[in-house]
Amino acid sequence: MKAGIVGLPNVGKSTLFNCLSNAKAQSANFPFCTIEPNIGVVNVPDTRLQKLEELVNPERVLPATVEIVDIAGLVKGASKGEGLGNQFLGNIRETDAILHVLRCFDNDNIVHVDGSVDPVRDKETIDIELQLKDLESVEKKLDKVGRAARTGNKDAQKEAAVLDAIKKGLESGTSVRAIKIAQDDYLEFVKPLQLITDKPVMYVCNVDEASAVSGNVYVDQVKEAVASENAEVLVLAVSTEADITELETYEERQMFLEDLGLSEPGSAKLIRGAYKLLDLETYFTAGVKEVRAWTIPVGATAPQAAGVIHTDFEKGFIRAEVIAYDDYVKYGSEVKVKEAGKMRVEGKEYIVKDGDVMHFRFNV
């Protein structure tokens, strides 16, 4: 599962990507610096993993990860191939969620592609290009379905009505994620189209250091503009985050954060936010060899969770031994949890809960 960082040129995308992944993407003050999409595999910060490490004292600890893709800056006309338009749109289509970076700071030394700072205008520039691309996809599909609908095919007529509603929404400047569609119709007709503006989005407001804690007037404008989208807005001083990642020790980083009035790096919040945006959650395995966080989609069954470790675990699944994370911490060890009667045995229908500590029994 991948989250793509998008935005206009020079809003701080590559600097943010560097902070998140420590894979030093080239960062320069001109458009199209990032041409091939850089991909970083980023650890998901999780205090529960640290707690399990304290209790189990394993040989190694492996956190959950999420893929972040740094995509080339988009410009007006991308839907028609302007700039790196076609490449940009192809790269973004391959991601599962969007981290939309908006410039919310003033700095005369950093050029703005449109000549002035206006995050709401910038957001609309990108929205329009993505909506135009989706409109193209919907019109193609509607043309095909419409022919079947005109022959009296009831299913085709139903699909055509749904697609027509999406077409009208896109034409009026509404992204697919904000268009009201019945869940059954959405799953049957809309989800398979993999429309770009249907992807979940988080708006990342890139602010100056002084605005890192409480934002600024630009952030307020963004929040107001996206109120109807049910999207998260995160305030992040990207250049400050870059400074934090350059510090050698954990203690130095904490002192820097305390001086700013922050409890943790904003990048940690962003990574967790991306994980949530992708509809992912975590379960743990805990033993002396390793304590590990495993990534599963929300709603995964016990055999599906086992399959993340190895496909044989899913094929030969017998049962799962499950301890709730809070019980593991309360009793302090697997042995004590068992003595307290708090370990559960679950079968194939069990829906894994975020934070479950699990052990699988299987037979291949």
JSON list of C-alpha atoms in Angstrom, two decimals, residues 202-341:
[
{"chain": "A", "resi": 202, "resn": "MET", "atom": "CA", "xyz": [-4.69, 14.31, 3.81]},
{"chain": "A", "resi": 203, "resn": "TYR", "atom": "CA", "xyz": [-3.79, 17.98, 3.38]},
{"chain": "A", "resi": 204, "resn": "VAL", "atom": "CA", "xyz": [-0.33, 18.79, 4.73]},
{"chain": "A", "resi": 205, "resn": "CYS", "atom": "CA", "xyz": [0.01, 22.51, 5.42]},
{"chain": "A", "resi": 206, "resn": "ASN", "atom": "CA", "xyz": [3.72, 23.35, 5.16]},
{"chain": "A", "resi": 207, "resn": "VAL", "atom": "CA", "xyz": [4.23, 26.30, 7.54]},
{"chain": "A", "resi": 208, "resn": "ASP", "atom": "CA", "xyz": [7.16, 28.32, 8.91]},
{"chain": "A", "resi": 209, "resn": "GLU", "atom": "CA", "xyz": [8.71, 27.39, 12.26]},
{"chain": "A", "resi": 210, "resn": "ALA", "atom": "CA", "xyz": [6.74, 30.02, 14.21]},
{"chain": "A", "resi": 211, "resn": "SER", "atom": "CA", "xyz": [3.45, 28.47, 13.01]},
{"chain": "A", "resi": 212, "resn": "ALA", "atom": "CA", "xyz": [4.40, 24.83, 13.73]},
{"chain": "A", "resi": 213, "resn": "VAL", "atom": "CA", "xyz": [2.29, 24.55, 16.90]},
{"chain": "A", "resi": 214, "resn": "SER", "atom": "CA", "xyz": [-0.88, 26.49, 16.15]},
{"chain": "A", "resi": 215, "resn": "GLY", "atom": "CA", "xyz": [-0.85, 27.13, 12.40]},
{"chain": "A", "resi": 216, "resn": "ASN", "atom": "CA", "xyz": [-1.54, 30.48, 10.71]},
{"chain": "A", "resi": 217, "resn": "VAL", "atom": "CA", "xyz": [-4.09, 32.31, 8.57]},
{"chain": "A", "resi": 218, "resn": "TYR", "atom": "CA", "xyz": [-3.20, 30.18, 5.51]},
{"chain": "A", "resi": 219, "resn": "VAL", "atom": "CA", "xyz": [-3.96, 27.00, 7.50]},
{"chain": "A", "resi": 220, "resn": "ASP", "atom": "CA", "xyz": [-7.32, 28.45, 8.58]},
{"chain": "A", "resi": 221, "resn": "GLN", "atom": "CA", "xyz": [-8.15, 29.12, 4.92]},
{"chain": "A", "resi": 222, "resn": "VAL", "atom": "CA", "xyz": [-7.31, 25.52, 3.98]},
{"chain": "A", "resi": 223, "resn": "LYS", "atom": "CA", "xyz": [-9.43, 24.09, 6.83]},
{"chain": "A", "resi": 224, "resn": "GLU", "atom": "CA", "xyz": [-12.39, 26.16, 5.72]},
{"chain": "A", "resi": 225, "resn": "ALA", "atom": "CA", "xyz": [-11.92, 25.14, 2.06]},
{"chain": "A", "resi": 226, "resn": "VAL", "atom": "CA", "xyz": [-11.83, 21.38, 2.78]},
{"chain": "A", "resi": 227, "resn": "ALA", "atom": "CA", "xyz": [-14.52, 21.30, 5.49]},
{"chain": "A", "resi": 228, "resn": "SER", "atom": "CA", "xyz": [-16.95, 19.38, 3.21]},
{"chain": "A", "resi": 229, "resn": "GLU", "atom": "CA", "xyz": [-14.38, 16.75, 2.19]},
{"chain": "A", "resi": 230, "resn": "ASN", "atom": "CA", "xyz": [-14.07, 14.87, 5.48]},
{"chain": "A", "resi": 231, "resn": "ALA", "atom": "CA", "xyz": [-10.28, 15.06, 5.00]},
{"chain": "A", "resi": 232, "resn": "GLU", "atom": "CA", "xyz": [-7.62, 15.44, 7.68]},
{"chain": "A", "resi": 233, "resn": "VAL", "atom": "CA", "xyz": [-5.51, 18.61, 7.76]},
{"chain": "A", "resi": 234, "resn": "LEU", "atom": "CA", "xyz": [-2.03, 18.33, 9.29]},
{"chain": "A", "resi": 235, "resn": "VAL", "atom": "CA", "xyz": [0.19, 21.34, 10.14]},
{"chain": "A", "resi": 236, "resn": "LEU", "atom": "CA", "xyz": [3.88, 20.67, 9.54]},
{"chain": "A", "resi": 237, "resn": "ALA", "atom": "CA", "xyz": [6.95, 22.95, 9.43]},
{"chain": "A", "resi": 238, "resn": "VAL", "atom": "CA", "xyz": [8.77, 20.90, 6.82]},
{"chain": "A", "resi": 239, "resn": "SER", "atom": "CA", "xyz": [12.11, 22.79, 6.88]},
{"chain": "A", "resi": 240, "resn": "THR", "atom": "CA", "xyz": [12.14, 22.52, 10.69]},
{"chain": "A", "resi": 241, "resn": "GLU", "atom": "CA", "xyz": [11.40, 18.78, 10.44]},
{"chain": "A", "resi": 242, "resn": "ALA", "atom": "CA", "xyz": [14.40, 18.54, 8.09]},
{"chain": "A", "resi": 243, "resn": "ASP", "atom": "CA", "xyz": [16.57, 20.23, 10.76]},
{"chain": "A", "resi": 244, "resn": "ILE", "atom": "CA", "xyz": [15.31, 17.77, 13.40]},
{"chain": "A", "resi": 245, "resn": "THR", "atom": "CA", "xyz": [16.26, 14.73, 11.27]},
{"chain": "A", "resi": 246, "resn": "GLU", "atom": "CA", "xyz": [19.82, 16.09, 10.95]},
{"chain": "A", "resi": 247, "resn": "LEU", "atom": "CA", "xyz": [20.36, 15.97, 14.74]},
{"chain": "A", "resi": 248, "resn": "GLU", "atom": "CA", "xyz": [22.45, 13.01, 15.86]},
{"chain": "A", "resi": 249, "resn": "THR", "atom": "CA", "xyz": [20.82, 11.89, 19.12]},
{"chain": "A", "resi": 250, "resn": "TYR", "atom": "CA", "xyz": [17.30, 11.28, 20.40]},
{"chain": "A", "resi": 251, "resn": "GLU", "atom": "CA", "xyz": [18.01, 13.66, 23.31]},
{"chain": "A", "resi": 252, "resn": "GLU", "atom": "CA", "xyz": [19.00, 16.49, 20.96]},
{"chain": "A", "resi": 253, "resn": "ARG", "atom": "CA", "xyz": [15.87, 15.97, 18.90]},
{"chain": "A", "resi": 254, "resn": "GLN", "atom": "CA", "xyz": [13.67, 16.02, 22.01]},
{"chain": "A", "resi": 255, "resn": "MET", "atom": "CA", "xyz": [15.26, 19.26, 23.25]},
{"chain": "A", "resi": 256, "resn": "PHE", "atom": "CA", "xyz": [14.67, 20.87, 19.85]},
{"chain": "A", "resi": 257, "resn": "LEU", "atom": "CA", "xyz": [11.02, 19.76, 19.91]},
{"chain": "A", "resi": 258, "resn": "GLU", "atom": "CA", "xyz": [10.50, 21.03, 23.47]},
{"chain": "A", "resi": 259, "resn": "ASP", "atom": "CA", "xyz": [11.89, 24.45, 22.47]},
{"chain": "A", "resi": 260, "resn": "LEU", "atom": "CA", "xyz": [9.25, 24.55, 19.71]},
{"chain": "A", "resi": 261, "resn": "GLY", "atom": "CA", "xyz": [6.47, 23.43, 22.05]},
{"chain": "A", "resi": 262, "resn": "LEU", "atom": "CA", "xyz": [6.01, 20.07, 20.27]},
{"chain": "A", "resi": 263, "resn": "SER", "atom": "CA", "xyz": [5.72, 16.66, 21.94]},
{"chain": "A", "resi": 264, "resn": "GLU", "atom": "CA", "xyz": [6.91, 14.68, 18.88]},
{"chain": "A", "resi": 265, "resn": "PRO", "atom": "CA", "xyz": [8.02, 15.36, 15.30]},
{"chain": "A", "resi": 266, "resn": "GLY", "atom": "CA", "xyz": [5.15, 16.27, 12.99]},
{"chain": "A", "resi": 267, "resn": "SER", "atom": "CA", "xyz": [6.51, 13.68, 10.56]},
{"chain": "A", "resi": 268, "resn": "ALA", "atom": "CA", "xyz": [5.57, 10.94, 13.07]},
{"chain": "A", "resi": 269, "resn": "LYS", "atom": "CA", "xyz": [1.97, 12.19, 13.07]},
{"chain": "A", "resi": 270, "resn": "LEU", "atom": "CA", "xyz": [2.02, 12.28, 9.29]},
{"chain": "A", "resi": 271, "resn": "ILE", "atom": "CA", "xyz": [3.25, 8.68, 8.98]},
{"chain": "A", "resi": 272, "resn": "ARG", "atom": "CA", "xyz": [0.58, 7.43, 11.39]},
{"chain": "A", "resi": 273, "resn": "GLY", "atom": "CA", "xyz": [-1.98, 9.53, 9.52]},
{"chain": "A", "resi": 274, "resn": "ALA", "atom": "CA", "xyz": [-0.92, 7.98, 6.19]},
{"chain": "A", "resi": 275, "resn": "TYR", "atom": "CA", "xyz": [-1.22, 4.50, 7.72]},
{"chain": "A", "resi": 276, "resn": "LYS", "atom": "CA", "xyz": [-4.75, 5.30, 8.90]},
{"chain": "A", "resi": 277, "resn": "LEU", "atom": "CA", "xyz": [-5.59, 6.92, 5.56]},
{"chain": "A", "resi": 278, "resn": "LEU", "atom": "CA", "xyz": [-4.65, 3.68, 3.81]},
{"chain": "A", "resi": 279, "resn": "ASP", "atom": "CA", "xyz": [-7.15, 1.88, 6.11]},
{"chain": "A", "resi": 280, "resn": "LEU", "atom": "CA", "xyz": [-4.40, -0.17, 7.74]},
{"chain": "A", "resi": 281, "resn": "GLU", "atom": "CA", "xyz": [-3.94, -1.42, 11.27]},
{"chain": "A", "resi": 282, "resn": "THR", "atom": "CA", "xyz": [-1.38, -3.41, 13.24]},
{"chain": "A", "resi": 283, "resn": "TYR", "atom": "CA", "xyz": [-1.18, -6.68, 15.12]},
{"chain": "A", "resi": 284, "resn": "PHE", "atom": "CA", "xyz": [1.90, -7.95, 16.96]},
{"chain": "A", "resi": 285, "resn": "THR", "atom": "CA", "xyz": [3.85, -11.15, 17.41]},
{"chain": "A", "resi": 286, "resn": "ALA", "atom": "CA", "xyz": [5.98, -11.22, 20.56]},
{"chain": "A", "resi": 287, "resn": "GLY", "atom": "CA", "xyz": [8.70, -13.73, 21.40]},
{"chain": "A", "resi": 288, "resn": "VAL", "atom": "CA", "xyz": [12.33, -13.82, 22.51]},
{"chain": "A", "resi": 289, "resn": "LYS", "atom": "CA", "xyz": [13.56, -14.00, 18.90]},
{"chain": "A", "resi": 290, "resn": "GLU", "atom": "CA", "xyz": [11.61, -10.92, 17.82]},
{"chain": "A", "resi": 291, "resn": "VAL", "atom": "CA", "xyz": [8.81, -8.53, 18.63]},
{"chain": "A", "resi": 292, "resn": "ARG", "atom": "CA", "xyz": [7.20, -7.46, 15.39]},
{"chain": "A", "resi": 293, "resn": "ALA", "atom": "CA", "xyz": [4.39, -5.24, 14.14]},
{"chain": "A", "resi": 294, "resn": "TRP", "atom": "CA", "xyz": [2.48, -6.67, 11.16]},
{"chain": "A", "resi": 295, "resn": "THR", "atom": "CA", "xyz": [0.37, -4.58, 8.79]},
{"chain": "A", "resi": 296, "resn": "ILE", "atom": "CA", "xyz": [-3.14, -5.71, 7.82]},
{"chain": "A", "resi": 297, "resn": "PRO", "atom": "CA", "xyz": [-6.15, -4.01, 6.24]},
{"chain": "A", "resi": 298, "resn": "VAL", "atom": "CA", "xyz": [-8.85, -2.97, 8.72]},
{"chain": "A", "resi": 299, "resn": "GLY", "atom": "CA", "xyz": [-11.37, -5.85, 8.91]},
{"chain": "A", "resi": 300, "resn": "ALA", "atom": "CA", "xyz": [-8.88, -8.66, 8.15]},
{"chain": "A", "resi": 301, "resn": "THR", "atom": "CA", "xyz": [-9.74, -12.13, 9.47]},
{"chain": "A", "resi": 302, "resn": "ALA", "atom": "CA", "xyz": [-7.32, -14.24, 11.54]},
{"chain": "A", "resi": 303, "resn": "PRO", "atom": "CA", "xyz": [-6.30, -16.43, 8.53]},
{"chain": "A", "resi": 304, "resn": "GLN", "atom": "CA", "xyz": [-5.69, -13.30, 6.42]},
{"chain": "A", "resi": 305, "resn": "ALA", "atom": "CA", "xyz": [-3.53, -11.87, 9.21]},
{"chain": "A", "resi": 306, "resn": "ALA", "atom": "CA", "xyz": [-1.61, -15.15, 9.37]},
{"chain": "A", "resi": 307, "resn": "GLY", "atom": "CA", "xyz": [-1.09, -14.98, 5.60]},
{"chain": "A", "resi": 308, "resn": "VAL", "atom": "CA", "xyz": [0.84, -11.72, 6.00]},
{"chain": "A", "resi": 309, "resn": "ILE", "atom": "CA", "xyz": [3.56, -13.72, 7.79]},
{"chain": "A", "resi": 310, "resn": "HIS", "atom": "CA", "xyz": [3.51, -16.55, 5.22]},
{"chain": "A", "resi": 311, "resn": "THR", "atom": "CA", "xyz": [0.96, -17.83, 2.72]},
{"chain": "A", "resi": 312, "resn": "ASP", "atom": "CA", "xyz": [1.30, -21.34, 4.26]},
{"chain": "A", "resi": 313, "resn": "PHE", "atom": "CA", "xyz": [0.02, -19.93, 7.57]},
{"chain": "A", "resi": 314, "resn": "GLU", "atom": "CA", "xyz": [-3.20, -18.86, 5.85]},
{"chain": "A", "resi": 315, "resn": "LYS", "atom": "CA", "xyz": [-3.63, -22.05, 3.82]},
{"chain": "A", "resi": 316, "resn": "GLY", "atom": "CA", "xyz": [-3.11, -24.34, 6.81]},
{"chain": "A", "resi": 317, "resn": "PHE", "atom": "CA", "xyz": [-4.69, -22.10, 9.45]},
{"chain": "A", "resi": 318, "resn": "ILE", "atom": "CA", "xyz": [-6.08, -24.02, 12.45]},
{"chain": "A", "resi": 319, "resn": "ARG", "atom": "CA", "xyz": [-6.55, -21.35, 15.12]},
{"chain": "A", "resi": 320, "resn": "ALA", "atom": "CA", "xyz": [-5.12, -18.14, 16.55]},
{"chain": "A", "resi": 321, "resn": "GLU", "atom": "CA", "xyz": [-4.12, -17.58, 20.16]},
{"chain": "A", "resi": 322, "resn": "VAL", "atom": "CA", "xyz": [-4.95, -13.94, 20.89]},
{"chain": "A", "resi": 323, "resn": "ILE", "atom": "CA", "xyz": [-4.02, -11.56, 23.72]},
{"chain": "A", "resi": 324, "resn": "ALA", "atom": "CA", "xyz": [-5.39, -8.02, 23.79]},
{"chain": "A", "resi": 325, "resn": "TYR", "atom": "CA", "xyz": [-2.50, -5.53, 23.94]},
{"chain": "A", "resi": 326, "resn": "ASP", "atom": "CA", "xyz": [-3.83, -3.94, 27.16]},
{"chain": "A", "resi": 327, "resn": "ASP", "atom": "CA", "xyz": [-3.96, -7.36, 28.85]},
{"chain": "A", "resi": 328, "resn": "TYR", "atom": "CA", "xyz": [-0.39, -8.13, 27.77]},
{"chain": "A", "resi": 329, "resn": "VAL", "atom": "CA", "xyz": [0.80, -4.86, 29.34]},
{"chain": "A", "resi": 330, "resn": "LYS", "atom": "CA", "xyz": [-1.35, -5.31, 32.46]},
{"chain": "A", "resi": 331, "resn": "TYR", "atom": "CA", "xyz": [-0.07, -8.82, 33.26]},
{"chain": "A", "resi": 332, "resn": "GLY", "atom": "CA", "xyz": [3.44, -8.31, 31.89]},
{"chain": "A", "resi": 333, "resn": "SER", "atom": "CA", "xyz": [4.05, -11.62, 30.10]},
{"chain": "A", "resi": 334, "resn": "GLU", "atom": "CA", "xyz": [2.36, -14.30, 28.02]},
{"chain": "A", "resi": 335, "resn": "VAL", "atom": "CA", "xyz": [2.64, -16.79, 30.88]},
{"chain": "A", "resi": 336, "resn": "LYS", "atom": "CA", "xyz": [0.86, -14.47, 33.33]},
{"chain": "A", "resi": 337, "resn": "VAL", "atom": "CA", "xyz": [-1.82, -13.64, 30.78]},
{"chain": "A", "resi": 338, "resn": "LYS", "atom": "CA", "xyz": [-2.52, -17.39, 30.39]},
{"chain": "A", "resi": 339, "resn": "GLU", "atom": "CA", "xyz": [-2.62, -17.86, 34.17]},
{"chain": "A", "resi": 340, "resn": "ALA", "atom": "CA", "xyz": [-5.19, -15.04, 34.40]},
{"chain": "A", "resi": 341, "resn": "GLY", "atom": "CA", "xyz": [-7.30, -16.76, 31.72]}
]
